[in-house]
Amino acid sequence: LSNWSTFGAGTRADYRLGRNVSATLDITSSLAGGPIDVYTAELGTRIRPDRSARRAYPFIDLRVGYARSSSGYLGGFGGQFDDPTFRGAGAFRYSSGFGAVGGVGLEYTLTRRFSLTTAASAMRNHMTARMFAGGAPDERSYTMTLYRYTIGVRYNPIRVIRPPGTD
């Protein structure tokens, strides 16, 4: 088993389906700090309470996701996030797979358009590692869990204008 931490960035698209539920698309990428690059794409939902005069809003995220990892440097493509018995000098290796994501978080309103957001989530994937080293390709499967802590700024350019006489 190998563990490490890395710094990354991501973006979220959020489409409000109702007062308490949104459809979400999250795309993330690791940037620095780990031995490999990890990319994720997640599609799901965010459940939260109604907006009111409060400043803090908790939420729950439920999504399905796809993760892909590959070596972060052009050398021998070693040090990859795969089965520890799956080694080979000078081999090209990458892993990918689908899984489930669950998370909780809090959004704190600063102004009408800006909020601070923080969340913790876990993504459990069934991964397939592939290695190409001169001969026939080798393939192995394993499970992987990604833990993520995020902090960010939310910008909402939308402004709702209600007609007179409506709530």
PDB file of C-alpha atoms in Angstrom:
ATOM      1  CA  LEU A   1       0.000   0.000   0.000  1.00  0.00           C
ATOM      2  CA  SER A   2       1.236   3.491  -0.717  1.00  0.00           C
ATOM      3  CA  ASN A   3      -0.008   6.793   0.662  1.00  0.00           C
ATOM      4  CA  TRP A   4       0.813  10.403  -0.102  1.00  0.00           C
ATOM      5  CA  SER A   5      -0.736  13.854  -0.278  1.00  0.00           C
ATOM      6  CA  THR A   6      -0.808  16.187  -3.222  1.00  0.00           C
ATOM      7  CA  PHE A   7      -2.041  19.659  -4.075  1.00  0.00           C
ATOM      8  CA  GLY A   8      -4.597  20.042  -6.863  1.00  0.00           C
ATOM      9  CA  ALA A   9      -7.272  22.161  -8.481  1.00  0.00           C
ATOM     10  CA  GLY A  10     -10.763  21.581  -9.733  1.00  0.00           C
ATOM     11  CA  THR A  11     -13.932  23.135 -11.013  1.00  0.00           C
ATOM     12  CA  ARG A  12     -17.618  22.496 -10.414  1.00  0.00           C
ATOM     13  CA  ALA A  13     -20.718  23.044 -12.505  1.00  0.00           C
ATOM     14  CA  ASP A  14     -23.911  23.140 -10.433  1.00  0.00           C
ATOM     15  CA  TYR A  15     -27.404  23.179 -11.965  1.00  0.00           C
ATOM     16  CA  ARG A  16     -30.223  23.755  -9.476  1.00  0.00           C
ATOM     17  CA  LEU A  17     -33.004  21.179 -10.050  1.00  0.00           C
ATOM     18  CA  GLY A  18     -35.105  22.295  -7.095  1.00  0.00           C
ATOM     19  CA  ARG A  19     -34.866  24.276  -3.871  1.00  0.00           C
ATOM     20  CA  ASN A  20     -32.708  21.641  -2.165  1.00  0.00           C
ATOM     21  CA  VAL A  21     -31.144  19.563  -4.960  1.00  0.00           C
ATOM     22  CA  SER A  22     -28.575  20.316  -7.661  1.00  0.00           C
ATOM     23  CA  ALA A  23     -27.047  18.231 -10.427  1.00  0.00           C
ATOM     24  CA  THR A  24     -23.256  18.593 -10.278  1.00  0.00           C
ATOM     25  CA  LEU A  25     -20.223  17.951 -12.463  1.00  0.00           C
ATOM     26  CA  ASP A  26     -16.795  18.100 -10.801  1.00  0.00           C
ATOM     27  CA  ILE A  27     -13.468  17.861 -12.643  1.00  0.00           C
ATOM     28  CA  THR A  28     -10.202  17.743 -10.668  1.00  0.00           C
ATOM     29  CA  SER A  29      -6.490  17.370 -11.319  1.00  0.00           C
ATOM     30  CA  SER A  30      -3.494  16.952  -9.048  1.00  0.00           C
ATOM     31  CA  LEU A  31      -0.792  19.578  -9.582  1.00  0.00           C
ATOM     32  CA  ALA A  32       2.153  19.004  -7.263  1.00  0.00           C
ATOM     33  CA  GLY A  33       3.357  16.976  -4.316  1.00  0.00           C
ATOM     34  CA  GLY A  34       2.724  13.371  -5.311  1.00  0.00           C
ATOM     35  CA  PRO A  35       4.613  10.817  -7.385  1.00  0.00           C
ATOM     36  CA  ILE A  36       1.833  10.637 -10.001  1.00  0.00           C
ATOM     37  CA  ASP A  37      -0.830  12.761 -11.638  1.00  0.00           C
ATOM     38  CA  VAL A  38      -4.457  11.955 -10.777  1.00  0.00           C
ATOM     39  CA  TYR A  39      -7.465  13.234 -12.719  1.00  0.00           C
ATOM     40  CA  THR A  40     -11.128  12.752 -11.792  1.00  0.00           C
ATOM     41  CA  ALA A  41     -14.505  13.491 -13.380  1.00  0.00           C
ATOM     42  CA  GLU A  42     -17.572  13.132 -11.160  1.00  0.00           C
ATOM     43  CA  LEU A  43     -21.272  13.431 -11.955  1.00  0.00           C
ATOM     44  CA  GLY A  44     -23.894  13.496  -9.235  1.00  0.00           C
ATOM     45  CA  THR A  45     -26.040  15.543  -6.905  1.00  0.00           C
ATOM     46  CA  ARG A  46     -25.728  18.011  -4.036  1.00  0.00           C
ATOM     47  CA  ILE A  47     -28.420  18.132  -1.345  1.00  0.00           C
ATOM     48  CA  ARG A  48     -28.650  21.277   0.822  1.00  0.00           C
ATOM     49  CA  PRO A  49     -31.162  23.232   2.922  1.00  0.00           C
ATOM     50  CA  ASP A  50     -33.201  26.171   1.578  1.00  0.00           C
ATOM     51  CA  ARG A  51     -31.517  29.550   1.360  1.00  0.00           C
ATOM     52  CA  SER A  52     -32.536  31.941   4.139  1.00  0.00           C
ATOM     53  CA  ALA A  53     -31.029  34.777   6.155  1.00  0.00           C
ATOM     54  CA  ARG A  54     -28.387  32.392   7.545  1.00  0.00           C
ATOM     55  CA  ARG A  55     -24.768  32.614   6.425  1.00  0.00           C
ATOM     56  CA  ALA A  56     -23.762  28.924   6.757  1.00  0.00           C
ATOM     57  CA  TYR A  57     -25.284  26.113   4.686  1.00  0.00           C
ATOM     58  CA  PRO A  58     -24.264  22.459   5.144  1.00  0.00           C
ATOM     59  CA  PHE A  59     -24.540  20.044   2.195  1.00  0.00           C
ATOM     60  CA  ILE A  60     -24.171  16.381   1.208  1.00  0.00           C
ATOM     61  CA  ASP A  61     -22.656  15.232  -2.106  1.00  0.00           C
ATOM     62  CA  LEU A  62     -23.416  11.889  -3.793  1.00  0.00           C
ATOM     63  CA  ARG A  63     -21.727  11.140  -7.128  1.00  0.00           C
ATOM     64  CA  VAL A  64     -20.319   8.509  -9.462  1.00  0.00           C
ATOM     65  CA  GLY A  65     -16.801   9.147 -10.651  1.00  0.00           C
ATOM     66  CA  TYR A  66     -14.025   8.185 -13.025  1.00  0.00           C
ATOM     67  CA  ALA A  67     -10.379   8.398 -11.965  1.00  0.00           C
ATOM     68  CA  ARG A  68      -7.239   8.158 -14.093  1.00  0.00           C
ATOM     69  CA  SER A  69      -3.651   8.176 -12.903  1.00  0.00           C
ATOM     70  CA  SER A  70      -0.324   8.217 -14.687  1.00  0.00           C
ATOM     71  CA  SER A  71       3.249   9.045 -13.922  1.00  0.00           C
ATOM     72  CA  GLY A  72       3.893  12.763 -13.478  1.00  0.00           C
ATOM     73  CA  TYR A  73       7.290  12.769 -15.152  1.00  0.00           C
ATOM     74  CA  LEU A  74       8.738  11.653 -18.463  1.00  0.00           C
ATOM     75  CA  GLY A  75      11.424   9.359 -17.004  1.00  0.00           C
ATOM     76  CA  GLY A  76      10.762   5.641 -16.528  1.00  0.00           C
ATOM     77  CA  PHE A  77       7.073   6.121 -15.588  1.00  0.00           C
ATOM     78  CA  GLY A  78       7.756   4.425 -12.258  1.00  0.00           C
ATOM     79  CA  GLY A  79       6.405   5.165  -8.768  1.00  0.00           C
ATOM     80  CA  GLN A  80       2.835   4.831  -9.985  1.00  0.00           C
ATOM     81  CA  PHE A  81      -0.221   4.423  -7.898  1.00  0.00           C
ATOM     82  CA  ASP A  82      -0.945   0.830  -8.722  1.00  0.00           C
ATOM     83  CA  ASP A  83      -0.602  -2.697  -7.369  1.00  0.00           C
ATOM     84  CA  PRO A  84       2.775  -2.840  -5.545  1.00  0.00           C
ATOM     85  CA  THR A  85       3.648  -6.158  -7.266  1.00  0.00           C
ATOM     86  CA  PHE A  86       3.134  -4.556 -10.688  1.00  0.00           C
ATOM     87  CA  ARG A  87       6.617  -3.090 -11.270  1.00  0.00           C
ATOM     88  CA  GLY A  88       8.945  -2.866 -14.234  1.00  0.00           C
ATOM     89  CA  ALA A  89      11.788  -0.513 -15.090  1.00  0.00           C
ATOM     90  CA  GLY A  90      11.214   1.539 -18.226  1.00  0.00           C
ATOM     91  CA  ALA A  91       7.565   0.505 -18.498  1.00  0.00           C
ATOM     92  CA  PHE A  92       4.674   2.782 -19.396  1.00  0.00           C
ATOM     93  CA  ARG A  93       1.925   2.408 -16.779  1.00  0.00           C
ATOM     94  CA  TYR A  94      -1.407   4.030 -16.106  1.00  0.00           C
ATOM     95  CA  SER A  95      -4.545   3.200 -14.147  1.00  0.00           C
ATOM     96  CA  SER A  96      -8.204   4.066 -14.587  1.00  0.00           C
ATOM     97  CA  GLY A  97     -11.553   3.075 -13.170  1.00  0.00           C
ATOM     98  CA  PHE A  98     -15.062   3.971 -12.028  1.00  0.00           C
ATOM     99  CA  GLY A  99     -16.382   4.318  -8.496  1.00  0.00           C
ATOM    100  CA  ALA A 100     -18.689   6.018  -6.011  1.00  0.00           C
ATOM    101  CA  VAL A 101     -18.139   9.333  -4.200  1.00  0.00           C
ATOM    102  CA  GLY A 102     -19.683  10.605  -0.973  1.00  0.00           C
ATOM    103  CA  GLY A 103     -18.949  13.824   0.864  1.00  0.00           C
ATOM    104  CA  VAL A 104     -20.105  16.508   3.275  1.00  0.00           C
ATOM    105  CA  GLY A 105     -19.330  20.188   3.450  1.00  0.00           C
ATOM    106  CA  LEU A 106     -20.266  23.715   4.384  1.00  0.00           C
ATOM    107  CA  GLU A 107     -20.791  26.876   2.357  1.00  0.00           C
ATOM    108  CA  TYR A 108     -20.358  30.214   4.139  1.00  0.00           C
ATOM    109  CA  THR A 109     -21.905  33.249   2.422  1.00  0.00           C
ATOM    110  CA  LEU A 110     -19.701  36.352   2.191  1.00  0.00           C
ATOM    111  CA  THR A 111     -21.773  38.472  -0.233  1.00  0.00           C
ATOM    112  CA  ARG A 112     -24.650  37.855  -2.657  1.00  0.00           C
ATOM    113  CA  ARG A 113     -22.191  36.554  -5.243  1.00  0.00           C
ATOM    114  CA  PHE A 114     -19.272  35.109  -3.254  1.00  0.00           C
ATOM    115  CA  SER A 115     -19.103  32.251  -0.732  1.00  0.00           C
ATOM    116  CA  LEU A 116     -16.354  30.210   0.915  1.00  0.00           C
ATOM    117  CA  THR A 117     -16.805  26.461   0.510  1.00  0.00           C
ATOM    118  CA  THR A 118     -15.121  23.593   2.313  1.00  0.00           C
ATOM    119  CA  ALA A 119     -15.779  19.871   1.962  1.00  0.00           C
ATOM    120  CA  ALA A 120     -14.391  16.418   2.701  1.00  0.00           C
ATOM    121  CA  SER A 121     -15.106  13.450   0.450  1.00  0.00           C
ATOM    122  CA  ALA A 122     -14.056   9.866  -0.245  1.00  0.00           C
ATOM    123  CA  MET A 123     -14.008   8.166  -3.638  1.00  0.00           C
ATOM    124  CA  ARG A 124     -13.835   4.350  -3.837  1.00  0.00           C
ATOM    125  CA  ASN A 125     -12.867   3.036  -7.282  1.00  0.00           C
ATOM    126  CA  HIS A 126     -12.310  -0.294  -9.003  1.00  0.00           C
ATOM    127  CA  MET A 127      -9.125   0.427 -10.962  1.00  0.00           C
ATOM    128  CA  THR A 128      -7.428  -1.381 -13.819  1.00  0.00           C
ATOM    129  CA  ALA A 129      -3.662  -0.857 -14.118  1.00  0.00           C
ATOM    130  CA  ARG A 130      -2.051  -1.360 -17.517  1.00  0.00           C
ATOM    131  CA  MET A 131       1.649  -1.764 -18.205  1.00  0.00           C
ATOM    132  CA  PHE A 132       3.393  -1.777 -21.565  1.00  0.00           C
ATOM    133  CA  ALA A 133       7.030  -2.884 -21.356  1.00  0.00           C
ATOM    134  CA  GLY A 134       8.388  -4.198 -24.633  1.00  0.00           C
ATOM    135  CA  GLY A 135       6.349  -7.412 -24.834  1.00  0.00           C
ATOM    136  CA  ALA A 136       2.674  -8.094 -24.443  1.00  0.00           C
ATOM    137  CA  PRO A 137       0.678  -5.618 -22.330  1.00  0.00           C
ATOM    138  CA  ASP A 138       0.025  -6.629 -18.730  1.00  0.00           C
ATOM    139  CA  GLU A 139      -3.193  -5.716 -16.904  1.00  0.00           C
ATOM    140  CA  ARG A 140      -4.188  -5.992 -13.238  1.00  0.00           C
ATOM    141  CA  SER A 141      -7.169  -4.857 -11.152  1.00  0.00           C
ATOM    142  CA  TYR A 142      -7.344  -3.414  -7.641  1.00  0.00           C
ATOM    143  CA  THR A 143      -9.499  -1.112  -5.516  1.00  0.00           C
ATOM    144  CA  MET A 144      -8.417   2.389  -4.554  1.00  0.00           C
ATOM    145  CA  THR A 145      -9.773   4.988  -2.141  1.00  0.00           C
ATOM    146  CA  LEU A 146      -9.120   8.703  -2.670  1.00  0.00           C
ATOM    147  CA  TYR A 147      -9.701  11.071   0.253  1.00  0.00           C
ATOM    148  CA  ARG A 148     -10.127  14.725  -0.604  1.00  0.00           C
ATOM    149  CA  TYR A 149     -10.348  17.913   1.438  1.00  0.00           C
ATOM    150  CA  THR A 150     -11.278  21.020  -0.520  1.00  0.00           C
ATOM    151  CA  ILE A 151     -11.489  24.685   0.229  1.00  0.00           C
ATOM    152  CA  GLY A 152     -12.568  27.180  -2.381  1.00  0.00           C
ATOM    153  CA  VAL A 153     -14.397  30.286  -3.434  1.00  0.00           C
ATOM    154  CA  ARG A 154     -17.796  30.057  -5.063  1.00  0.00           C
ATOM    155  CA  TYR A 155     -18.840  32.762  -7.498  1.00  0.00           C
ATOM    156  CA  ASN A 156     -22.504  32.935  -8.500  1.00  0.00           C
ATOM    157  CA  PRO A 157     -23.149  35.558 -11.210  1.00  0.00           C
ATOM    158  CA  ILE A 158     -26.886  34.758 -11.344  1.00  0.00           C
ATOM    159  CA  ARG A 159     -29.326  37.267  -9.969  1.00  0.00           C
ATOM    160  CA  VAL A 160     -32.996  36.394  -9.536  1.00  0.00           C
ATOM    161  CA  ILE A 161     -35.481  39.138 -10.313  1.00  0.00           C
ATOM    162  CA  ARG A 162     -38.999  38.274  -9.257  1.00  0.00           C
ATOM    163  CA  PRO A 163     -42.067  39.937 -10.782  1.00  0.00           C
ATOM    164  CA  PRO A 164     -44.108  42.129  -8.411  1.00  0.00           C
ATOM    165  CA  GLY A 165     -46.588  40.199  -6.281  1.00  0.00           C
ATOM    166  CA  THR A 166     -44.673  36.857  -6.254  1.00  0.00           C
ATOM    167  CA  ASP A 167     -42.616  35.220  -3.521  1.00  0.00           C
TER     168      ASP A 167
END
